[in-house]
XYZ file of N, CA, C and O in Angstrom:
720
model
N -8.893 -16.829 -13.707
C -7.469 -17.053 -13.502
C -6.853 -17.422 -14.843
O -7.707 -17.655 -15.698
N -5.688 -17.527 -15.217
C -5.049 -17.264 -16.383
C -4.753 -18.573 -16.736
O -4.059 -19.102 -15.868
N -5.008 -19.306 -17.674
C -4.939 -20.611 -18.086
C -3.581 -21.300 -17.845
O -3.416 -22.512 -17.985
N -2.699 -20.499 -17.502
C -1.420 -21.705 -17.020
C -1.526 -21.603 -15.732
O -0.488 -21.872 -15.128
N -2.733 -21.203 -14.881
C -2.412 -21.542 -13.335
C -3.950 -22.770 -13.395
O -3.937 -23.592 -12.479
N -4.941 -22.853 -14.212
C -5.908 -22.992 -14.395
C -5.867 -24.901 -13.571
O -6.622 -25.355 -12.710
N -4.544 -25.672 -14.373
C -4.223 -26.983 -13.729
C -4.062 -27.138 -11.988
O -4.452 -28.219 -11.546
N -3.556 -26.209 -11.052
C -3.166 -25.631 -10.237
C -4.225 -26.166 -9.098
O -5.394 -25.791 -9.183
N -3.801 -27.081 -7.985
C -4.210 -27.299 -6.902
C -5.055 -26.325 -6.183
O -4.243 -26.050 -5.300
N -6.399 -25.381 -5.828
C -6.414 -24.463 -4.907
C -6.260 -24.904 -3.286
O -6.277 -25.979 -2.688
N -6.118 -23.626 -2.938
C -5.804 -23.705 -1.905
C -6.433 -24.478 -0.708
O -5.876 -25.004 0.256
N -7.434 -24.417 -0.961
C -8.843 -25.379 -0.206
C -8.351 -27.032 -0.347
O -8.154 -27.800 0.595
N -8.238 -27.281 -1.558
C -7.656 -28.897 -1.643
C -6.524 -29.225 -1.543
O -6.285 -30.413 -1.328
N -5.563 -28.375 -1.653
C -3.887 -28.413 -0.920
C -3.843 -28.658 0.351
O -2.778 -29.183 0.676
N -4.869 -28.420 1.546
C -4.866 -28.898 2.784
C -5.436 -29.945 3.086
O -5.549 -30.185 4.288
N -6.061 -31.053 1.952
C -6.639 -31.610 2.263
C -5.648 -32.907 2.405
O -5.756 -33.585 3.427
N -4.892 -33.193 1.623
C -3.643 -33.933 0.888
C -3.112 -33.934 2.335
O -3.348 -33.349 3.392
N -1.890 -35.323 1.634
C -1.091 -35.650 2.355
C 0.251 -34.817 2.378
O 0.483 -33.876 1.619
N 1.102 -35.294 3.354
C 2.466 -34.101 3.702
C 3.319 -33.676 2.446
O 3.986 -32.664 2.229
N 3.016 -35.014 1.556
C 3.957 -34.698 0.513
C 3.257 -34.283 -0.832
O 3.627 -34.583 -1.967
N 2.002 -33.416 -0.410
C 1.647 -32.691 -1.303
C 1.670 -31.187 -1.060
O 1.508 -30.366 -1.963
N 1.921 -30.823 0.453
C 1.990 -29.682 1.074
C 3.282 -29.027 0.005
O 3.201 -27.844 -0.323
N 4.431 -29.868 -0.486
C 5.417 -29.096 -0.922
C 4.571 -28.703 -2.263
O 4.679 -27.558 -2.700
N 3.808 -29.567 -2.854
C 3.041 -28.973 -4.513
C 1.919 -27.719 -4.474
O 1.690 -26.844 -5.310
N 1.285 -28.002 -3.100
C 0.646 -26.524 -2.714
C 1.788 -25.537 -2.308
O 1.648 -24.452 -2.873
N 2.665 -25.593 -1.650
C 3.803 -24.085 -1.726
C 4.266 -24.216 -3.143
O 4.098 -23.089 -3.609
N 4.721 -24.929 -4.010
C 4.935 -24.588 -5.644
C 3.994 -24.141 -6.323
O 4.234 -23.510 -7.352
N 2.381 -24.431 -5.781
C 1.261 -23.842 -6.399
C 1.450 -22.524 -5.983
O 1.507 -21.711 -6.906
N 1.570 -22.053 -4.768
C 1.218 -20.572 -4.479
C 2.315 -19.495 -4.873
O 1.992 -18.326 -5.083
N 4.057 -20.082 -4.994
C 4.993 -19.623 -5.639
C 4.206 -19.553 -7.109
O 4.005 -18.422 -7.552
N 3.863 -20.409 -7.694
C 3.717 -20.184 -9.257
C 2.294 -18.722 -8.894
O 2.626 -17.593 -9.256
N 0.993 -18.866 -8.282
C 0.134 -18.018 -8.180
C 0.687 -16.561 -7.735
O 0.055 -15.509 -7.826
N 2.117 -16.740 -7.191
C 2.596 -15.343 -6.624
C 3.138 -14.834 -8.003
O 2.713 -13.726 -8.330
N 3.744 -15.266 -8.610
C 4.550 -14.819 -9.749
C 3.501 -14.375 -10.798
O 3.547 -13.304 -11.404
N 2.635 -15.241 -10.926
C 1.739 -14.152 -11.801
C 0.604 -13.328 -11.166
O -0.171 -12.635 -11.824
N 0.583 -13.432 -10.146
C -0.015 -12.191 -9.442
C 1.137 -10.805 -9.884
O 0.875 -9.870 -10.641
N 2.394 -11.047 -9.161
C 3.430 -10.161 -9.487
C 3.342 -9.628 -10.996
O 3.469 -8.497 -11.464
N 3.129 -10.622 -11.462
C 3.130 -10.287 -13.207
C 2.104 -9.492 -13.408
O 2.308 -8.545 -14.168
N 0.652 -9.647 -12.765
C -0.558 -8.977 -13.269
C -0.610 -7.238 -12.558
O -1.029 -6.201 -13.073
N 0.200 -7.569 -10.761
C 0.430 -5.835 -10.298
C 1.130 -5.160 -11.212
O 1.190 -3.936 -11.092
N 1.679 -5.697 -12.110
C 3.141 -4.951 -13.041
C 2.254 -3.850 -13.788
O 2.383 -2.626 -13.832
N 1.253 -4.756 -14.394
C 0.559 -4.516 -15.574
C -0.083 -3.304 -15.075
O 0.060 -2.116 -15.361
N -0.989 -4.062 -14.072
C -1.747 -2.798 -13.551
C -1.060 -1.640 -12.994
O -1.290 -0.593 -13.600
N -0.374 -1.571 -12.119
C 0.618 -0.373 -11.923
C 1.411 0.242 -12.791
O 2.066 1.135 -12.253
N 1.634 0.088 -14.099
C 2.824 0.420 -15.326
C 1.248 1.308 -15.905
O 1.193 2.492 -16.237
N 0.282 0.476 -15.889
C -0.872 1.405 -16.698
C -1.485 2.411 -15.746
O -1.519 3.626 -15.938
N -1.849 1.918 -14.949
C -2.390 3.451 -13.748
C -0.939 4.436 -13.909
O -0.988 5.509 -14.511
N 0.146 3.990 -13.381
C 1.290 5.040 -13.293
C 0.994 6.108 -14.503
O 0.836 7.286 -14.184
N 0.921 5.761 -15.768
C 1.140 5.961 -16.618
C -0.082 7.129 -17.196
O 0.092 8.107 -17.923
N -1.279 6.638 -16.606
C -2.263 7.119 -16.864
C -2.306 8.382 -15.558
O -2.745 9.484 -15.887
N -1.959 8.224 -14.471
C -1.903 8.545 -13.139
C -0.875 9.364 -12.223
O -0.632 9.389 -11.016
N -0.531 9.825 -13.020
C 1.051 10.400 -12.072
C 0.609 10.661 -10.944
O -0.590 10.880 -10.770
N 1.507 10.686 -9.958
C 1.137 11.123 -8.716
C 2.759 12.734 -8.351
O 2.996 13.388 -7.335
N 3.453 12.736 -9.775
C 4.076 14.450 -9.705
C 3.212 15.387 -8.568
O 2.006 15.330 -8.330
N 4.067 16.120 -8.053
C 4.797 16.294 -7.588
C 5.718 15.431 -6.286
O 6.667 15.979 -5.724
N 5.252 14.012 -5.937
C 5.545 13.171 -4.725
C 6.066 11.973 -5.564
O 5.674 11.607 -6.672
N 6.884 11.531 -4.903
C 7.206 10.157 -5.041
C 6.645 9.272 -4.730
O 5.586 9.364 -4.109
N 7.320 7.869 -5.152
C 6.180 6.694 -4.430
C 6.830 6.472 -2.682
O 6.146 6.357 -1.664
N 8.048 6.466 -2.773
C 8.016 6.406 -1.221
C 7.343 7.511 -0.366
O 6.674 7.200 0.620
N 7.560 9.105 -0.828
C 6.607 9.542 -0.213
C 5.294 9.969 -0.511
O 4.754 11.032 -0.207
N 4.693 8.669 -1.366
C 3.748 9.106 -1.458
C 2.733 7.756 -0.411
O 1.523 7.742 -0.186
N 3.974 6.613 0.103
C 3.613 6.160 1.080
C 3.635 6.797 2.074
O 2.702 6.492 2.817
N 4.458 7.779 2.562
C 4.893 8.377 3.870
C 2.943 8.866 4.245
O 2.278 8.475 5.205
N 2.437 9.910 2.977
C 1.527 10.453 3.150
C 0.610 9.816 3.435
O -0.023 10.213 4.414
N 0.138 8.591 2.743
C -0.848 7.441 3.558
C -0.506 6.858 4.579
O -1.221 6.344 5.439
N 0.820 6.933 4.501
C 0.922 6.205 6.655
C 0.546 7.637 7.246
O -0.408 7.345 7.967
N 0.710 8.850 7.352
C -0.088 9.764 8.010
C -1.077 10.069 8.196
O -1.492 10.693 9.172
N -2.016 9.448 6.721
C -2.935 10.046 6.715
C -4.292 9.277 7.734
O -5.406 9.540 8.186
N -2.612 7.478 7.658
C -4.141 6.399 8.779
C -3.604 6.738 10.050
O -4.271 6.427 11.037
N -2.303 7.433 10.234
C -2.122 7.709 11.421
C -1.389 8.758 12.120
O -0.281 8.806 12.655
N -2.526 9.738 11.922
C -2.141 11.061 12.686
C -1.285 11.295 13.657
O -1.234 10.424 14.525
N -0.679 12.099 13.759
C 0.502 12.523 14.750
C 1.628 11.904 15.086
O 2.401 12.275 15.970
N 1.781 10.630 14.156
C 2.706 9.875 14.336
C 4.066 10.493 14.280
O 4.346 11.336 13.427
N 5.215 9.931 15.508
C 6.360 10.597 15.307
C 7.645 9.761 13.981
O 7.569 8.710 13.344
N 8.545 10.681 14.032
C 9.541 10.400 12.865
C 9.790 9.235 13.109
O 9.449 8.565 12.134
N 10.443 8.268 14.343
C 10.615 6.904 14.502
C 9.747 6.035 14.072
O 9.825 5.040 13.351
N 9.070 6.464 14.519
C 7.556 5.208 13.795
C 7.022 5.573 12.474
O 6.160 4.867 11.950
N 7.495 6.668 11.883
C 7.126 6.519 10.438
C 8.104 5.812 9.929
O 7.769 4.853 9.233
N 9.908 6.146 10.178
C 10.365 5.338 9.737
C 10.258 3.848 9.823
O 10.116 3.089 8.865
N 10.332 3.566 10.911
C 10.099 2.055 11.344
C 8.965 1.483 9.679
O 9.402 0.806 8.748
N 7.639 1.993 9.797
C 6.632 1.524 8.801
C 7.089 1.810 7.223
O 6.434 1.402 6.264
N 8.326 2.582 7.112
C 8.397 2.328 6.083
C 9.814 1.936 5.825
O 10.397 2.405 4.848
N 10.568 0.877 6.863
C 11.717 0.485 6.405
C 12.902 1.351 6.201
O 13.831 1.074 5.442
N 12.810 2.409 6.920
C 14.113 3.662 6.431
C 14.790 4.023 7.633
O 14.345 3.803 8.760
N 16.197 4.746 7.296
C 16.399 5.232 8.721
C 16.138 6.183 8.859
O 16.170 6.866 7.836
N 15.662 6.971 10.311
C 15.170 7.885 10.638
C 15.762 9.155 9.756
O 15.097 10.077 9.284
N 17.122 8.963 9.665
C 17.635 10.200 8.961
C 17.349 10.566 7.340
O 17.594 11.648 6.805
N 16.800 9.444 6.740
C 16.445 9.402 5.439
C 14.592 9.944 5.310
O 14.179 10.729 4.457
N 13.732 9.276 6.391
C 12.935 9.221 6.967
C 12.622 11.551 7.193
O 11.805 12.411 6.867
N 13.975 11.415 7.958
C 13.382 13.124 7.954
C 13.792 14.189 7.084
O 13.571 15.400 7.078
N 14.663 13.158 6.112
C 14.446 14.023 4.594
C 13.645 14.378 3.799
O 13.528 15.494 3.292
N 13.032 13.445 3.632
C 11.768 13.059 3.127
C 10.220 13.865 3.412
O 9.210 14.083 2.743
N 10.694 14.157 4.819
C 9.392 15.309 5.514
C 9.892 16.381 5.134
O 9.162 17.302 4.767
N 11.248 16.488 5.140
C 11.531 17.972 4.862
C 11.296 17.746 3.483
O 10.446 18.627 3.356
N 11.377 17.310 2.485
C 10.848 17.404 0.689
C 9.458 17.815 1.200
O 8.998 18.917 0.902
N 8.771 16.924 1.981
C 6.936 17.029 1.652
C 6.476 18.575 2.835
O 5.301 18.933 2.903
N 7.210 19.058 3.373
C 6.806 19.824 4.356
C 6.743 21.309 3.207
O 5.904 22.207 3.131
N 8.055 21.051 2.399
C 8.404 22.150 1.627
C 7.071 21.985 0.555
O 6.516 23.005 0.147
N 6.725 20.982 0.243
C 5.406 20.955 -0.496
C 4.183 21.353 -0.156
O 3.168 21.400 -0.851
N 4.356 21.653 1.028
C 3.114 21.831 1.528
C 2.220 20.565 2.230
O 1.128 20.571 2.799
N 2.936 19.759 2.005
C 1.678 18.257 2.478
C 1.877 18.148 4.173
O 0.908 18.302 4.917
N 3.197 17.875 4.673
C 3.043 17.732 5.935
C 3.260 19.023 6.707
O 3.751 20.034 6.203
N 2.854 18.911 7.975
C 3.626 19.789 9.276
C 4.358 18.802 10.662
O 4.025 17.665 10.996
N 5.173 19.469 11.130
C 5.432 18.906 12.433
C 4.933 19.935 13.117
O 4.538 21.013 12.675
N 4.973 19.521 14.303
C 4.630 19.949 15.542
C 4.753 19.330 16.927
O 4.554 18.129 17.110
N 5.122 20.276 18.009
C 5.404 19.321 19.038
C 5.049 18.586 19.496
O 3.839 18.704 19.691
N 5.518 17.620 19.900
C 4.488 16.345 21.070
C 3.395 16.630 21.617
O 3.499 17.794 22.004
N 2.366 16.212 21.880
C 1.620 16.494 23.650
C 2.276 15.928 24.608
O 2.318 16.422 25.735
N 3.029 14.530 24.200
C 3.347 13.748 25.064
C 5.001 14.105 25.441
O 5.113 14.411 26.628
N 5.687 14.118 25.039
C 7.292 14.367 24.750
C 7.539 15.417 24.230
O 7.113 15.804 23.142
N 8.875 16.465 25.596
C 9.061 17.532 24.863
C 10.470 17.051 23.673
O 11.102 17.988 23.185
N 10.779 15.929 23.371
C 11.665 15.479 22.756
C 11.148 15.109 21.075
O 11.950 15.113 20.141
N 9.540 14.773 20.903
C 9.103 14.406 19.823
C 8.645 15.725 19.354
O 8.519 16.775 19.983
N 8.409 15.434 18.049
C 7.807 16.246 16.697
C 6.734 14.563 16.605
O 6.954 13.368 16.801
N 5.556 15.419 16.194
C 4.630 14.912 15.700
C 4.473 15.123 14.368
O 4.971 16.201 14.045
N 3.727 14.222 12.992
C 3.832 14.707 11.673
C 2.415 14.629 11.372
O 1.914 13.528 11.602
N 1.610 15.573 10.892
C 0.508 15.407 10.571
C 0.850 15.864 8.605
O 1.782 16.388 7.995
N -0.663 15.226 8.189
C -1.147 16.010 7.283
C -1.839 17.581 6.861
O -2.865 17.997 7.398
N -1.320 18.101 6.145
C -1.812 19.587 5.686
C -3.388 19.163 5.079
O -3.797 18.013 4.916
N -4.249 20.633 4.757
C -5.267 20.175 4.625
C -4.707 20.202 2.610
O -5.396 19.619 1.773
N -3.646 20.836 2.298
C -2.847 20.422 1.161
C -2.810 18.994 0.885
O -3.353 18.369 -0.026
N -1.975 18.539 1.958
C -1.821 17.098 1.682
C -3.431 16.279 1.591
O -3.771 16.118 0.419
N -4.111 15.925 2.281
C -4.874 15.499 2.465
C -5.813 15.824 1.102
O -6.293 14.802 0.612
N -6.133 17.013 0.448
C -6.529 17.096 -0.534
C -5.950 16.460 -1.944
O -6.461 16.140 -3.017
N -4.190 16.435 -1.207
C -3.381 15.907 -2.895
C -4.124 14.385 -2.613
O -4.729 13.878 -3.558
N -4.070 13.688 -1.337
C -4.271 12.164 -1.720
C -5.585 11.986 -1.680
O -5.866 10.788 -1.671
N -6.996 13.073 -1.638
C -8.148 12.500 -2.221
C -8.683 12.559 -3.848
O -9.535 11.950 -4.494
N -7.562 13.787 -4.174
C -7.358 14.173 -5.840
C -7.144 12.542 -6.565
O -7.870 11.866 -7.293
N -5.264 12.231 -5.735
C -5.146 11.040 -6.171
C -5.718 9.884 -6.265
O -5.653 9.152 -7.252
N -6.445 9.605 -5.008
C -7.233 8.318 -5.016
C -8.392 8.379 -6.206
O -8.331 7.671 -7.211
N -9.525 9.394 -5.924
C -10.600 9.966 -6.977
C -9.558 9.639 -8.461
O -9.721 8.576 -9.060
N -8.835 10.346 -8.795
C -8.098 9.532 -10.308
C -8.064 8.470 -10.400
O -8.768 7.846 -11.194
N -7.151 7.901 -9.536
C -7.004 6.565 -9.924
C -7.565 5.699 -9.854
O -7.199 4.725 -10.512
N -8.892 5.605 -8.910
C -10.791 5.504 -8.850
C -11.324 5.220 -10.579
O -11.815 4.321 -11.262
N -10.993 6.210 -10.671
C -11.933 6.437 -12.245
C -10.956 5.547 -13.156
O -11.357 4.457 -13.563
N -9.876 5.941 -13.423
C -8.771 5.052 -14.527
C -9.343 3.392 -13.848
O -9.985 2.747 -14.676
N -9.178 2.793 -12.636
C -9.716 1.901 -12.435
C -11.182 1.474 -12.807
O -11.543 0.312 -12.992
N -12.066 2.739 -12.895
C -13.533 1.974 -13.040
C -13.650 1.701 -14.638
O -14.452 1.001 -15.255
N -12.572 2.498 -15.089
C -12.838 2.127 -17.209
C -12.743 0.758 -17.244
O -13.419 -0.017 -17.920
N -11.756 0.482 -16.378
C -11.226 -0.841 -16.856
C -12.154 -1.768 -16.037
O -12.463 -2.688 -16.794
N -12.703 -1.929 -14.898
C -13.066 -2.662 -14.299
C -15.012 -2.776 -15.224
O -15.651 -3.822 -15.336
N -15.386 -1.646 -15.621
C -16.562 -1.671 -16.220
C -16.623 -2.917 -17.430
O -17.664 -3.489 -17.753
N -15.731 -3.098 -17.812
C -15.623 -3.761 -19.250
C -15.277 -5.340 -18.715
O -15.255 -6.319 -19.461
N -15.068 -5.356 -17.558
C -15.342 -6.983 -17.080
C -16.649 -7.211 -17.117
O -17.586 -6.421 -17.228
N -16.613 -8.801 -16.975
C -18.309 -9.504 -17.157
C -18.467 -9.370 -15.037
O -17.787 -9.271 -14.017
N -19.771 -9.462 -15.498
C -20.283 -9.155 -13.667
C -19.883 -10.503 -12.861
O -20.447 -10.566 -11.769
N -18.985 -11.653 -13.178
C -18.913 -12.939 -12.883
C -17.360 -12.751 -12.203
O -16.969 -13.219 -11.134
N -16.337 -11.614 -13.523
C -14.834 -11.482 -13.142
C -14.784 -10.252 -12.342
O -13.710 -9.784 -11.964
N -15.826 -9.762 -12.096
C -15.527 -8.282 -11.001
C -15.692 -9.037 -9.531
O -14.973 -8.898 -8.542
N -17.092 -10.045 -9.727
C -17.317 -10.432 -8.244
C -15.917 -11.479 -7.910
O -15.384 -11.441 -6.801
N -15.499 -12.242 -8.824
C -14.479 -12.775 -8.324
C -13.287 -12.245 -8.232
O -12.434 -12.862 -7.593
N -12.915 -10.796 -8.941
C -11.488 -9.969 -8.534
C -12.061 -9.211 -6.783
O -11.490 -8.714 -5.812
N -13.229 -9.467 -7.114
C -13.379 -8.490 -5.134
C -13.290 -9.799 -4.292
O -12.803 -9.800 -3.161
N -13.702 -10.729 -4.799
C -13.586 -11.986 -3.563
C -12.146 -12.126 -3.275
O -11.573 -12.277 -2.196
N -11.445 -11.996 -5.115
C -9.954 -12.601 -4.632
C -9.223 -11.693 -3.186
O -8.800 -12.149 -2.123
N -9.279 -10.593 -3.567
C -8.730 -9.375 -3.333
C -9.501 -9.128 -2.052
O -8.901 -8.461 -1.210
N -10.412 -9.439 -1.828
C -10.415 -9.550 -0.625
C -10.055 -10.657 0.213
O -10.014 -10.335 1.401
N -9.824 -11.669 0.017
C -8.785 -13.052 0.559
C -7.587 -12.652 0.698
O -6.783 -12.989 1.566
N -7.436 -11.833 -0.267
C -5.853 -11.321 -0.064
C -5.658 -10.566 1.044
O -4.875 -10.882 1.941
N -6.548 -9.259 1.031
C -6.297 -8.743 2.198
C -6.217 -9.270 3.360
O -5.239 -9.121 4.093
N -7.340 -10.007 3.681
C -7.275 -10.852 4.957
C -5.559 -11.540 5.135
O -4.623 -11.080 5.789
N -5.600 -12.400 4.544
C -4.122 -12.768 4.581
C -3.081 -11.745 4.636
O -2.516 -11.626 5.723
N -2.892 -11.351 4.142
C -1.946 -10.062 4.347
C -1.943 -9.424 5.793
O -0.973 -9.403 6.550
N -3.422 -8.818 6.087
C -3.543 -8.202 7.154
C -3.165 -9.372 8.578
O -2.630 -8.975 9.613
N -3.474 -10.467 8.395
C -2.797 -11.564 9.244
C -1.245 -11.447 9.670
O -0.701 -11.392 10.773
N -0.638 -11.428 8.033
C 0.821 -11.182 8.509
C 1.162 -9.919 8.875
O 1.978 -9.846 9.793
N 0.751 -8.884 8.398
C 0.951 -7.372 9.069
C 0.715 -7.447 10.013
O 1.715 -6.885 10.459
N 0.034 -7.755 11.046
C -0.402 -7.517 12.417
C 0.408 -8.159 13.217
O 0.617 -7.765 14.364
N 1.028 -9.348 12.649
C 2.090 -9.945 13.794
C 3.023 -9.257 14.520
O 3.385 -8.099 14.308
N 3.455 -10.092 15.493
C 3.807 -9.051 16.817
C 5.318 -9.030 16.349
O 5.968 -9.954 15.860
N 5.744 -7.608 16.653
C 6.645 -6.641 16.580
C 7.156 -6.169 14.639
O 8.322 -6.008 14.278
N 5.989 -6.055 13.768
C 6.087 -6.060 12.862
C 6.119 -4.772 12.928
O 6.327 -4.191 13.994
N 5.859 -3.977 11.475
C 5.812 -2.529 11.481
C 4.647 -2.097 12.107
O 4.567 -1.061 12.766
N 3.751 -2.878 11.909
C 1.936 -2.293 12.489
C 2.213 -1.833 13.723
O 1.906 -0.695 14.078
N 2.819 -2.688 14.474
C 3.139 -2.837 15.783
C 3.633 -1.532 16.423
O 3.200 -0.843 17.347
N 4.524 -1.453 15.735
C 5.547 0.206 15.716
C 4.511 1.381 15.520
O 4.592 2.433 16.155
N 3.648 1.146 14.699
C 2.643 2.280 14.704
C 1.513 2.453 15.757
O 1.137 3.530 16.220
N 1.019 1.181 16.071
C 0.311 1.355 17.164
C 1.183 2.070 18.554
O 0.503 2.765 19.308
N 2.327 1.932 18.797
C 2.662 2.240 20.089
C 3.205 4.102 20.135
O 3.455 4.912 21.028
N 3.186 4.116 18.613
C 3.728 5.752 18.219
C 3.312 6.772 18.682
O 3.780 7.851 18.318
């Protein structure tokens, strides 16, 4: 961890404290968010950079990983997961359809829905992409000591957990996808 968080309460002994240290553990994890924020910058400004993901954008180049974890999903519930309105939402398919990445197709369930899958196009652009940005990641991750890799997978995996905690709450976007 980066020597100005290094003074920094963890999280384990912030619960141990009394009420009026609970506010110095939320100033601890505000200060740990900000340079987390600071360190995704880094890393995303250098993968980007190293990494294009041309011809797609980053919003749709989310669209394509919400399809790709969840097949047949209709236009409402993609928008829903990614915060858009539907009408922006089916612009966006029409850019990637013209690319070749997605298709619609009708419901099984509703003669009112379009379903959106992945092309075997698409699906190939985001194993191209991942495989790149795989490797640009392993240069860098090789040249850590075997002490800061096991602790960027521990962190990072704490993170997820947490995260995936708040994603799953009820009527969040997850939510919207499961019922799609």
């Amino acid at each position: 961890m980066p020597e100005r968080l290094a003074g920094l309460p963890s999280a384990a002994s912030a619960g141990t404290h009394s009420a009026s240290t609970s506010a110095e553990a939320g100033d601890a994890a505000a200060l740990v968010a900000r340079e987390v924020v600071d360190l995704l910058e880094v890393v995303w400004s250098r993968t980007r950079d190293r990494v294009a993901t041309a011809p797609v954008s980053s919003s749709q180049l989310k669209a394509l990983y919400v399809l790709h974890r969840c097949e047949g999903t209709n236009l409402r519930a993609l928008a829903a997961v990614l915060g858009a309105a539907p009408s922006s939402a089916s612009r966006m398919c029409d850019r990637l359809e013209a690319l070749g990445f997605i298709e619609r197709s009708p419901s099984s369930t509703s003669r009112r829905e379009v379903e959106l899958r992945l092309t075997g196009r698409g699906a190939t652009y985001l194993a191209d992409l991942r495989a790149r940005r795989e490797t640009a990641l392993s240069e860098v991750v090789s040249t850590m000591s075997p002490a800061a890799r096991a602790a960027l997978v521990q962190g990072l995996a704490a993170f997820r957990h947490a995260a995936d905690g708040l994603a799953f709450g009820a009527g969040g976007p997850a939510q919207a996808m499961e019922t799609a």
